PDB file of C-alpha atoms and ligand atoms in Angstrom:
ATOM      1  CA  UNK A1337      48.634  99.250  83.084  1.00 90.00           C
ATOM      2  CA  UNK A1338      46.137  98.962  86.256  1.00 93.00           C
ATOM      3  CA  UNK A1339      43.179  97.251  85.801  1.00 95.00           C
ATOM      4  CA  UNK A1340      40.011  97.611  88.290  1.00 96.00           C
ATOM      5  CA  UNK A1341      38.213  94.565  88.767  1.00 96.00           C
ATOM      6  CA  UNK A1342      34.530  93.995  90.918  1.00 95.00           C
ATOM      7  CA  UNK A1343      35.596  91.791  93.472  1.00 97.00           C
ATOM      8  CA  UNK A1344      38.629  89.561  94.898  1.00 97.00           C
ATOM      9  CA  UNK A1345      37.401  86.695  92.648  1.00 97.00           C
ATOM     10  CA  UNK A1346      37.658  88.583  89.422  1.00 97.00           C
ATOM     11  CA  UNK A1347      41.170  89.758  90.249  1.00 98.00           C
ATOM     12  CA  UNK A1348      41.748  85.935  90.532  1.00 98.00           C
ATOM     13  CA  UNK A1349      40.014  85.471  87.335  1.00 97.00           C
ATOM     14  CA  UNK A1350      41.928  87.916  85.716  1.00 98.00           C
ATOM     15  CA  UNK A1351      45.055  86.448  86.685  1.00 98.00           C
ATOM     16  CA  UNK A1352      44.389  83.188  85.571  1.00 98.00           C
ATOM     17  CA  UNK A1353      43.196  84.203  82.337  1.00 97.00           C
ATOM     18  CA  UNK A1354      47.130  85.840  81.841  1.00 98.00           C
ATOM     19  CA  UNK A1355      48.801  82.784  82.975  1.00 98.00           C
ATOM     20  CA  UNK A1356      46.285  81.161  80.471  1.00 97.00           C
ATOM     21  CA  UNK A1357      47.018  83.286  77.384  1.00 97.00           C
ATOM     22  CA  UNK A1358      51.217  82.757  78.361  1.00 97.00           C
ATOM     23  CA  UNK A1359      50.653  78.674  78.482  1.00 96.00           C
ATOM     24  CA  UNK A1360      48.518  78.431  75.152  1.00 95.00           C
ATOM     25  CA  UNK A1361      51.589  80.940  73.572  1.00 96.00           C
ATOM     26  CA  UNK A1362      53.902  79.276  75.118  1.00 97.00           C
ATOM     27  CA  UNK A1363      53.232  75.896  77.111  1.00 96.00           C
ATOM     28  CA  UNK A1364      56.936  75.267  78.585  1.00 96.00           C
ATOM     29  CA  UNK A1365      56.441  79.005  80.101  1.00 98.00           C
ATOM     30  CA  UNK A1366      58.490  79.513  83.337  1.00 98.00           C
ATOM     31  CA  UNK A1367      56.196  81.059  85.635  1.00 98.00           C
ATOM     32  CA  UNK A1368      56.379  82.612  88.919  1.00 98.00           C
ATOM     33  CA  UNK A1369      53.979  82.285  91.704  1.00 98.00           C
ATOM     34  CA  UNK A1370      52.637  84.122  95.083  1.00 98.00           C
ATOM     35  CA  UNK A1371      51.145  82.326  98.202  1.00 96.00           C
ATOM     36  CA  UNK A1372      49.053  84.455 100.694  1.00 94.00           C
ATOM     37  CA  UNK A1373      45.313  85.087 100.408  1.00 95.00           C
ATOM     38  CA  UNK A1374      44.995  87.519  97.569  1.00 97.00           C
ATOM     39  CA  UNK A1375      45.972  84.787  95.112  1.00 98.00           C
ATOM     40  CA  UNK A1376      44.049  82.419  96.407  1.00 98.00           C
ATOM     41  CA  UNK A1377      41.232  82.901  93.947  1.00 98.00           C
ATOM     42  CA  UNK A1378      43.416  82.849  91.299  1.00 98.00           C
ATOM     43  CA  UNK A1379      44.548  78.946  91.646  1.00 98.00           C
ATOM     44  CA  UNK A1380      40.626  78.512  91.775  1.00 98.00           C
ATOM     45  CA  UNK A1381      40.254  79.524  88.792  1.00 98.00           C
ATOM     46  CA  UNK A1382      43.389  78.015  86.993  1.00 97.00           C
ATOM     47  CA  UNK A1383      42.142  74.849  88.516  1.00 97.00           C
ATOM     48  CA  UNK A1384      38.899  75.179  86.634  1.00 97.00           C
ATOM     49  CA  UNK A1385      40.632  76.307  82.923  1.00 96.00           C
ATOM     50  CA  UNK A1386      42.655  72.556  83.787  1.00 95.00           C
ATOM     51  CA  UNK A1387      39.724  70.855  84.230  1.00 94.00           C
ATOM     52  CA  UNK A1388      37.988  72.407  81.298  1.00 94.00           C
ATOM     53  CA  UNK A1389      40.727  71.465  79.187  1.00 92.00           C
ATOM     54  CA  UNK A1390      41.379  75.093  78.047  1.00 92.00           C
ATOM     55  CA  UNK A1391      44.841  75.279  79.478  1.00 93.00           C
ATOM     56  CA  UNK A1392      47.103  72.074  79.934  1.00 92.00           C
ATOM     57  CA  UNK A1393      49.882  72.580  82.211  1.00 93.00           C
ATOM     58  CA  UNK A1394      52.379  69.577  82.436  1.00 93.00           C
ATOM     59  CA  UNK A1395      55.376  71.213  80.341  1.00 95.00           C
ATOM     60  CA  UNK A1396      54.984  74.265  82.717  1.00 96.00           C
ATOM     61  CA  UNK A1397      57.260  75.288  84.898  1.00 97.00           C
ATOM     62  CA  UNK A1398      56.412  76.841  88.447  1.00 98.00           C
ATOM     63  CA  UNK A1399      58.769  78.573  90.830  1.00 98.00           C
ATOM     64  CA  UNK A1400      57.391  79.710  94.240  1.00 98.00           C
ATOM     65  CA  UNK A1401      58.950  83.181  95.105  1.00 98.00           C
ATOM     66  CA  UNK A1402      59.400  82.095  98.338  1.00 97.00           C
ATOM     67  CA  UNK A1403      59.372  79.861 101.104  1.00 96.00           C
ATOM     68  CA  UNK A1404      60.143  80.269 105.491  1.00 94.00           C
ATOM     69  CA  UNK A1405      63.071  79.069 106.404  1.00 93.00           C
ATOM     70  CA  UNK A1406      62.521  75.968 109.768  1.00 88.00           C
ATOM     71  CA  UNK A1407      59.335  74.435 108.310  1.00 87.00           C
ATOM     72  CA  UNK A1408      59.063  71.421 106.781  1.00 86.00           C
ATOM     73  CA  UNK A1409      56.828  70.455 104.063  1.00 88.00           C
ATOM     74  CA  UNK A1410      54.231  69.120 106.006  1.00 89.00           C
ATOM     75  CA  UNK A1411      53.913  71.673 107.903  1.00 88.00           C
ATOM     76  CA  UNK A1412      50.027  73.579 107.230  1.00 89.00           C
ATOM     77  CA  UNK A1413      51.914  77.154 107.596  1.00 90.00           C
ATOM     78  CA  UNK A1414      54.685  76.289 104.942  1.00 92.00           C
ATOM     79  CA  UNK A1415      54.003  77.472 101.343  1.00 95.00           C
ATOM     80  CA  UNK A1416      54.879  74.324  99.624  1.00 95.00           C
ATOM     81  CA  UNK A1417      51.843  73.078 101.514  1.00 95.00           C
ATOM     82  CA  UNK A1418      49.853  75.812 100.376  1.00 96.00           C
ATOM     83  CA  UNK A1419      50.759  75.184  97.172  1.00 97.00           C
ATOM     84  CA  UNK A1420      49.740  71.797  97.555  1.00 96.00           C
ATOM     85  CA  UNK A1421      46.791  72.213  99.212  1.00 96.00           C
ATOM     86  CA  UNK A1422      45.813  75.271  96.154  1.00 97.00           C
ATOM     87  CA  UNK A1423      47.104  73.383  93.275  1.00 96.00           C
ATOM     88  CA  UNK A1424      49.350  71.234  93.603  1.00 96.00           C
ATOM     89  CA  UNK A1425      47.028  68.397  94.566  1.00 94.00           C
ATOM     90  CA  UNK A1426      43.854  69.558  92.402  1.00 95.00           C
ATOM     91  CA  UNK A1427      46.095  69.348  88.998  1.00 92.00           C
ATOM     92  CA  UNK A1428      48.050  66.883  86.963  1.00 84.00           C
ATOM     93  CA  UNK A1429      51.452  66.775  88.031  1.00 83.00           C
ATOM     94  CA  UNK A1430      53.781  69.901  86.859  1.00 89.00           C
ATOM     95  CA  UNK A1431      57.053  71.091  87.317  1.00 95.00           C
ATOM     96  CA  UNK A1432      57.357  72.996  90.418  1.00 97.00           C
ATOM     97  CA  UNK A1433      60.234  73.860  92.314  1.00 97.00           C
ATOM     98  CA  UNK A1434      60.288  75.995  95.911  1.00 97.00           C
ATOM     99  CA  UNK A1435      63.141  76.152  98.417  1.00 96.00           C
ATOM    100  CA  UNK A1436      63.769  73.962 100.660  1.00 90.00           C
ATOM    101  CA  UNK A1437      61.778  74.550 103.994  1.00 75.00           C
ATOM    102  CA  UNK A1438      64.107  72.484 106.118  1.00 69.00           C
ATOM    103  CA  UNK A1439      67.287  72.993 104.934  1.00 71.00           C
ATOM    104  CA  UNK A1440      70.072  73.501 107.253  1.00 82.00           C
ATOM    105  CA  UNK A1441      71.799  75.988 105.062  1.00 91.00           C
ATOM    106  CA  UNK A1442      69.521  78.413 103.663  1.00 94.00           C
ATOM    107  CA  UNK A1443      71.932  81.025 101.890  1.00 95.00           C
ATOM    108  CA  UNK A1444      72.922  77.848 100.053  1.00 94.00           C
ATOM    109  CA  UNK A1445      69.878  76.937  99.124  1.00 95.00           C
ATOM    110  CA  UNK A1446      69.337  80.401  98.283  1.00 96.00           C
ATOM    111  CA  UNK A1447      71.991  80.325  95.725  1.00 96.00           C
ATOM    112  CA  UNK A1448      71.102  77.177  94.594  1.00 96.00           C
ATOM    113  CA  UNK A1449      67.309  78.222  93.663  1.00 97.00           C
ATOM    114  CA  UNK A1450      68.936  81.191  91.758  1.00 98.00           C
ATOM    115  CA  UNK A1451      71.258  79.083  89.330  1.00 98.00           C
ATOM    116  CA  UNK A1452      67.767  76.538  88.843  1.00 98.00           C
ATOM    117  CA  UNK A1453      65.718  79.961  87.831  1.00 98.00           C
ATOM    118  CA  UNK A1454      68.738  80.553  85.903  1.00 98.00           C
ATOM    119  CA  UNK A1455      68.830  77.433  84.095  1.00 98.00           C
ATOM    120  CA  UNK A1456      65.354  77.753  82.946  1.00 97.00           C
ATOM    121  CA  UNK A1457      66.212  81.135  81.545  1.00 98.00           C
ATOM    122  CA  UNK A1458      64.201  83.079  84.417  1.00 98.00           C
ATOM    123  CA  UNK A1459      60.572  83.905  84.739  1.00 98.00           C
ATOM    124  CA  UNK A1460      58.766  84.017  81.483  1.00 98.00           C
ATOM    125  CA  UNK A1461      55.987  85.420  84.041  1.00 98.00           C
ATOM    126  CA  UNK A1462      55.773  86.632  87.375  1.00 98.00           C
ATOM    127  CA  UNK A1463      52.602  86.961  89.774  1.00 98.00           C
ATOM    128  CA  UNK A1464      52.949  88.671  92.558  1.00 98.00           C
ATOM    129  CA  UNK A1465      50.847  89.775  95.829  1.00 98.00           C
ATOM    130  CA  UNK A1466      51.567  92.727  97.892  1.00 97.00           C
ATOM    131  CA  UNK A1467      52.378  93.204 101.829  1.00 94.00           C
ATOM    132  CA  UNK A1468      51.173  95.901 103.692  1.00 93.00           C
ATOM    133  CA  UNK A1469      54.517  97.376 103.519  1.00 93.00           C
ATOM    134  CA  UNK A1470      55.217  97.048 100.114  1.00 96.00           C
ATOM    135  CA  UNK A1471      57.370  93.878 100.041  1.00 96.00           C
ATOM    136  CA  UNK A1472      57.064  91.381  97.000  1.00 97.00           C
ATOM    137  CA  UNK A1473      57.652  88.020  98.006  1.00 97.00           C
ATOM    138  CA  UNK A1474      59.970  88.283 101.018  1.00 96.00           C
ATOM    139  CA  UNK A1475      61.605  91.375  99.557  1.00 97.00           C
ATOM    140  CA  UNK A1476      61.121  93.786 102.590  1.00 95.00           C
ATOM    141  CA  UNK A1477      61.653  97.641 102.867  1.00 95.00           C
ATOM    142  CA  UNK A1478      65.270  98.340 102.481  1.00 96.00           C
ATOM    143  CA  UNK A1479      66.227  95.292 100.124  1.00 97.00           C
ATOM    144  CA  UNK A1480      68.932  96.728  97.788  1.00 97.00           C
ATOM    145  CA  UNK A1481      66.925  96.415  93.790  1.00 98.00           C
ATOM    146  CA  UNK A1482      70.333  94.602  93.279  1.00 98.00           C
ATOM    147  CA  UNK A1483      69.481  91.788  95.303  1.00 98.00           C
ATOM    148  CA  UNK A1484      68.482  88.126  93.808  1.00 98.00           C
ATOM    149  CA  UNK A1485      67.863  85.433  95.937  1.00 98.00           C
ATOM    150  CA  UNK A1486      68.411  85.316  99.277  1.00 97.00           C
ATOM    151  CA  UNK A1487      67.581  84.542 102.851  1.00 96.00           C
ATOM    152  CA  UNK A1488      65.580  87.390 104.241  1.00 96.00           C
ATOM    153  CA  UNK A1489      65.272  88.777 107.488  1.00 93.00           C
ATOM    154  CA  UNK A1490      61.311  89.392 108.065  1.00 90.00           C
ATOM    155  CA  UNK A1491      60.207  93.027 109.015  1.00 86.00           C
ATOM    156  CA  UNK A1492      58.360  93.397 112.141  1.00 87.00           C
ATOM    157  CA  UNK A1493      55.464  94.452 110.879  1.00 83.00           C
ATOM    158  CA  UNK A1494      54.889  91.287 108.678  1.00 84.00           C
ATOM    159  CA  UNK A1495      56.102  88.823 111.894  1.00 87.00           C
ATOM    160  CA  UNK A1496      53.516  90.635 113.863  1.00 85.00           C
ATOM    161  CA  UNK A1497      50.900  89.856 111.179  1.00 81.00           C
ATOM    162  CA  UNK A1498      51.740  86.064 110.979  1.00 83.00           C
ATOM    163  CA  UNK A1499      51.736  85.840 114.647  1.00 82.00           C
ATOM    164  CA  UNK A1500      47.723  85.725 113.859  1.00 81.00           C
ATOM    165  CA  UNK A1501      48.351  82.498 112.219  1.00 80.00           C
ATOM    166  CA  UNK A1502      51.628  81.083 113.690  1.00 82.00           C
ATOM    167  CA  UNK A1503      50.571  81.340 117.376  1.00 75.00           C
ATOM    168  CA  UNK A1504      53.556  82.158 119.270  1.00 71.00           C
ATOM    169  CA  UNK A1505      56.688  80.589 117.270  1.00 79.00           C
ATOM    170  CA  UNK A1506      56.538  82.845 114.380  1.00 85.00           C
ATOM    171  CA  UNK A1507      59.440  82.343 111.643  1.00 89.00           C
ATOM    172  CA  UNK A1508      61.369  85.437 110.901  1.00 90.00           C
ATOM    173  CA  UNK A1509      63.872  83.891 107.983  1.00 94.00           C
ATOM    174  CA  UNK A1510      62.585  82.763 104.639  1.00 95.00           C
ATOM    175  CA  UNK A1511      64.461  82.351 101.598  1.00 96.00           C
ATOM    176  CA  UNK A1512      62.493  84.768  98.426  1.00 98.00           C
ATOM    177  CA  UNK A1513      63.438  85.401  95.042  1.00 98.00           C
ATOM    178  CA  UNK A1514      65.294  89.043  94.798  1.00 98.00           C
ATOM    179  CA  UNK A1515      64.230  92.303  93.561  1.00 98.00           C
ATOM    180  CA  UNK A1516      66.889  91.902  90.717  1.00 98.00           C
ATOM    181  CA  UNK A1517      65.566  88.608  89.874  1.00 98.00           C
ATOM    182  CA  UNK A1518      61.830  89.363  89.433  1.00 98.00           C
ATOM    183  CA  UNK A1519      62.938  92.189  87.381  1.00 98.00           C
ATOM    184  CA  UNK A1520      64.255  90.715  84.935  1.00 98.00           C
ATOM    185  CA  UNK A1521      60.884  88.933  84.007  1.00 98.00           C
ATOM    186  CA  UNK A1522      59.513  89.051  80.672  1.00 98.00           C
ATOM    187  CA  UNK A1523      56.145  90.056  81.786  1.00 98.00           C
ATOM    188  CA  UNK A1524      55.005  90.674  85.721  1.00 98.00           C
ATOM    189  CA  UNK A1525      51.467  90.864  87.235  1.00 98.00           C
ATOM    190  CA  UNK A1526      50.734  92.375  90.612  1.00 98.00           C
ATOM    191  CA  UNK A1527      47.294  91.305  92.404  1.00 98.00           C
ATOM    192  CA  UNK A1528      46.096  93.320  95.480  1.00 98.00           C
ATOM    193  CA  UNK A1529      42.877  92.948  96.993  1.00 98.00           C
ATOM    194  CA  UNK A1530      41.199  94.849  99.706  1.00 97.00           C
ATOM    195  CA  UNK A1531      40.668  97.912 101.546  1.00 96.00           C
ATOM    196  CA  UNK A1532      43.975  96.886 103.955  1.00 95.00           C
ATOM    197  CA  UNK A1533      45.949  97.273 100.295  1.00 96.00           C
ATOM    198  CA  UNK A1534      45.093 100.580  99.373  1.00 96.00           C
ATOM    199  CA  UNK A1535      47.405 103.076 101.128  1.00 96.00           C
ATOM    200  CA  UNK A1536      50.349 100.754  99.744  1.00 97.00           C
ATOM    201  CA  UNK A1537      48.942 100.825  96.366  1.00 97.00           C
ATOM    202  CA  UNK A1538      48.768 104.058  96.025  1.00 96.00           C
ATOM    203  CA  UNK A1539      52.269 104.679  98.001  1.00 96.00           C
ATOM    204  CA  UNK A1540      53.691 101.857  95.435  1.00 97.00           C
ATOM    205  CA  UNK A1541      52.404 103.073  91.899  1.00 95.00           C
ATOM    206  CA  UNK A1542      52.037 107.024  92.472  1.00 93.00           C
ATOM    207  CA  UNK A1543      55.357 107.316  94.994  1.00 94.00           C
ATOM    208  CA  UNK A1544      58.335 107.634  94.653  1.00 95.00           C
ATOM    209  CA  UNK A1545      60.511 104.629  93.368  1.00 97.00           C
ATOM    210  CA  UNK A1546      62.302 103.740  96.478  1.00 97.00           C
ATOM    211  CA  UNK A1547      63.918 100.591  98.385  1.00 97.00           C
ATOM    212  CA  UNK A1548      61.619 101.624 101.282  1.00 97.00           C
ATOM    213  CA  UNK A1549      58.613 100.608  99.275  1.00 97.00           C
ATOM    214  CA  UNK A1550      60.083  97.417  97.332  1.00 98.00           C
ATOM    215  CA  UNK A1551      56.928  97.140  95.253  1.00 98.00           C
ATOM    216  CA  UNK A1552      57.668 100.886  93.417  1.00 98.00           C
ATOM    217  CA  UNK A1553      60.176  99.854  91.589  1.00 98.00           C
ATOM    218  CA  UNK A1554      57.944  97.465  89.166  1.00 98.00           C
ATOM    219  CA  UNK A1555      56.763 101.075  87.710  1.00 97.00           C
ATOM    220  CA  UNK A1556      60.325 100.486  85.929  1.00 97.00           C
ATOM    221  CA  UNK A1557      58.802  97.711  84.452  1.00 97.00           C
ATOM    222  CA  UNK A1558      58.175  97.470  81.314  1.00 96.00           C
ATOM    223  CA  UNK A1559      55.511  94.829  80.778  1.00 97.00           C
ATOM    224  CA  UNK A1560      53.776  95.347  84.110  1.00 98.00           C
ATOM    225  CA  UNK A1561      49.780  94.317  84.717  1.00 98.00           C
ATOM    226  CA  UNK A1562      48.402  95.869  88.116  1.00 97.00           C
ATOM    227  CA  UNK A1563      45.355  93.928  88.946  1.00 98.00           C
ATOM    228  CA  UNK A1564      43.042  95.227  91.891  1.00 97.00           C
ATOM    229  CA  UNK A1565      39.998  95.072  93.212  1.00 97.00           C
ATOM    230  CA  UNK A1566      37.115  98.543  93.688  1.00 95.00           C
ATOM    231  CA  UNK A1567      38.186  97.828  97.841  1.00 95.00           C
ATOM    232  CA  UNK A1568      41.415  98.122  97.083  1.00 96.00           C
ATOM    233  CA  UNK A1569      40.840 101.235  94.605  1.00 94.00           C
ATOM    234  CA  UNK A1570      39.687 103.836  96.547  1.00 90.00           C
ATOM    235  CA  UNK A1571      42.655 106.074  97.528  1.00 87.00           C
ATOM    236  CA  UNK A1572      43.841 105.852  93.939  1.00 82.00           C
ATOM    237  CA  UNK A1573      39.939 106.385  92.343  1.00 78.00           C
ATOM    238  CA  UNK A1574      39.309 109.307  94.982  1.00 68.00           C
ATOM    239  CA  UNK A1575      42.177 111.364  93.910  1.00 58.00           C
ATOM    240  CA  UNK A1576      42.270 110.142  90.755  1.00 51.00           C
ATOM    241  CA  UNK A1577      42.466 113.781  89.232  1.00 46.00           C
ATOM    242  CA  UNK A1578      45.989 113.769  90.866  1.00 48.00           C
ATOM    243  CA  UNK A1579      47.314 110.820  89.576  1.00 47.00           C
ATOM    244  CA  UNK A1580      48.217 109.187  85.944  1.00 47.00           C
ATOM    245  CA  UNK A1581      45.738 106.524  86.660  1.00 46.00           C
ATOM    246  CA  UNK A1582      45.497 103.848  83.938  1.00 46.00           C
ATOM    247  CA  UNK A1583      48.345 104.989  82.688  1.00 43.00           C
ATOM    248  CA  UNK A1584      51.735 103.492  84.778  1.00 45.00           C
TER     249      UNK A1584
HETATM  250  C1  LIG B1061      53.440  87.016 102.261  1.00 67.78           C
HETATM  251  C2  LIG B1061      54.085  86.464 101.009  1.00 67.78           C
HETATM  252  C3  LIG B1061      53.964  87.432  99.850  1.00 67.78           C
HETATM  253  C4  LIG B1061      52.518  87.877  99.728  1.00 67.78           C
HETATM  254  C5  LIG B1061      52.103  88.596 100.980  1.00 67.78           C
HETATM  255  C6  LIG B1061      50.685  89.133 100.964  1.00 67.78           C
HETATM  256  O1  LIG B1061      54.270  87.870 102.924  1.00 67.78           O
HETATM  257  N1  LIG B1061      55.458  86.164 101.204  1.00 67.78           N
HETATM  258  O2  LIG B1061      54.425  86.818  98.676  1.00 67.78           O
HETATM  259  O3  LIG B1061      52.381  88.722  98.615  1.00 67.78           O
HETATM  260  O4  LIG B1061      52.220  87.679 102.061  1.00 67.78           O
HETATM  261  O5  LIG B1061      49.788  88.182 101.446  1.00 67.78           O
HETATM  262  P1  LIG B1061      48.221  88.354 101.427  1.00 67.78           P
HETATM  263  O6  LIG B1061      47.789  88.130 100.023  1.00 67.78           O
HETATM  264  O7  LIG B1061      47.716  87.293 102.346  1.00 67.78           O
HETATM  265  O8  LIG B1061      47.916  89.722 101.900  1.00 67.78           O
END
């Protein structure tokens, strides 16, 4: 199902109310999580259901879906420091595992991250953002729906957006959970915020299901949560008469 919310912040909201409802159902849950700015809102607000007491989170377990391959943790651009900086830091300690940023052999550590999902018994739960060209995590256009983790080769579209934050040594190899992999989740939700999201939206959800737009193939899904803001809305609201809307 899609759901339209206000603003950025409610989509955040929203999220965090489903990670809620899976922890009090299920407090060991293994969850997966996004990094970027769309979910930003949404650690806000899990940070405020831990302080509240309305959701404890020590016997959850986090998995990051991915990570850039040449950074270390330190560094501000790498996503375990966003994850620090988000929630990591701002909540009691939890189990949370990302791969390694400075490893010196990523497809190992790419295997290795697969067998600890595995372990677990995969994602009980998996939030995901969106890029502008459709990839989930660092599952870009032309990644086989076979594939489960791996070290990725970043399209140039997406190193070209980075290069806004990276300055001029951009990484172009990160390690992301596969297609295959966040599949097989018991439950998924997909946050994308923004007027920048709404061609791929649209292109994701009404399209065809295709490795050239990784995100279409959650409409095979079965437990799948699309959560958007009006912004992002508006090519899938205007022709709406054209479209199963509300109804994925
Ligand atoms: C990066 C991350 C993705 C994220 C995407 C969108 O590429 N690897 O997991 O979904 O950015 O980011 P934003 O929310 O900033 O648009």
């Amino acid at each position: 199902m899609i759901k339209i919310e206000k603003n950025s912040k409610m989509v955040g909201f929203s999220a965090a109310t489903i990670i809620a409802r899976q922890l009090i159902k299920k407090p060991n849950s293994v969850i997966a999580i996004p990094t970027g700015t769309t979910p930003i809102p949404m650690y806000e607000a899990i940070v405020k259901l831990v302080e509240h007491r309305i959701i404890f989170t020590q016997k959850a377990r986090f998995f990051n879906l991915d990570e850039y391959v040449g950074l270390t943790r330190e560094n501000p651009m790498s996503y375990a420091y966003y994850m620090k900086k988000h929630l990591l830091s701002k909540i009691e300690k939890v189990q949370h595992d990302i791969p390694s940023t400075d490893t010196r052999n990523p497809e190992e550590e790419a295997n290795n991250y697969e067998k600890r999902i595995e372990k677990v018994g995969g994602f009980d739960l998996c939030l995901l953002g969106i890029g502008v060209d459709g990839h989930i995590g660092f599952n870009e256009p032309g990644t086989p729906f076979s594939s489960i983790t791996h070290v990725a080769h970043l399209h140039p579209s997406t190193i070209k957006r980075n290069s806004k934050e990276f300055g001029k040594t951009v990484p172009d190899i990160a390690i992301t959970v596969g297609i295959k992999t966040i599949m097989k989740s018991r439950s998924i939700v997909l946050m994308a915020t923004g007027t920048e999201k709404s061609k791929i939206l649209k292109d994701a959800f009404w399209g065809e299901v295709t490795p050239d737009v990784p995100a279409s193939v959650l409409q095979l899904h079965p437990n799948l949560t699309v959560l958007v803001d009006e912004k992002c809305a508006t090519e899938i609201t205007s022709s709406a008469n054209d479209f199963h809307w509300m109804n994925l």
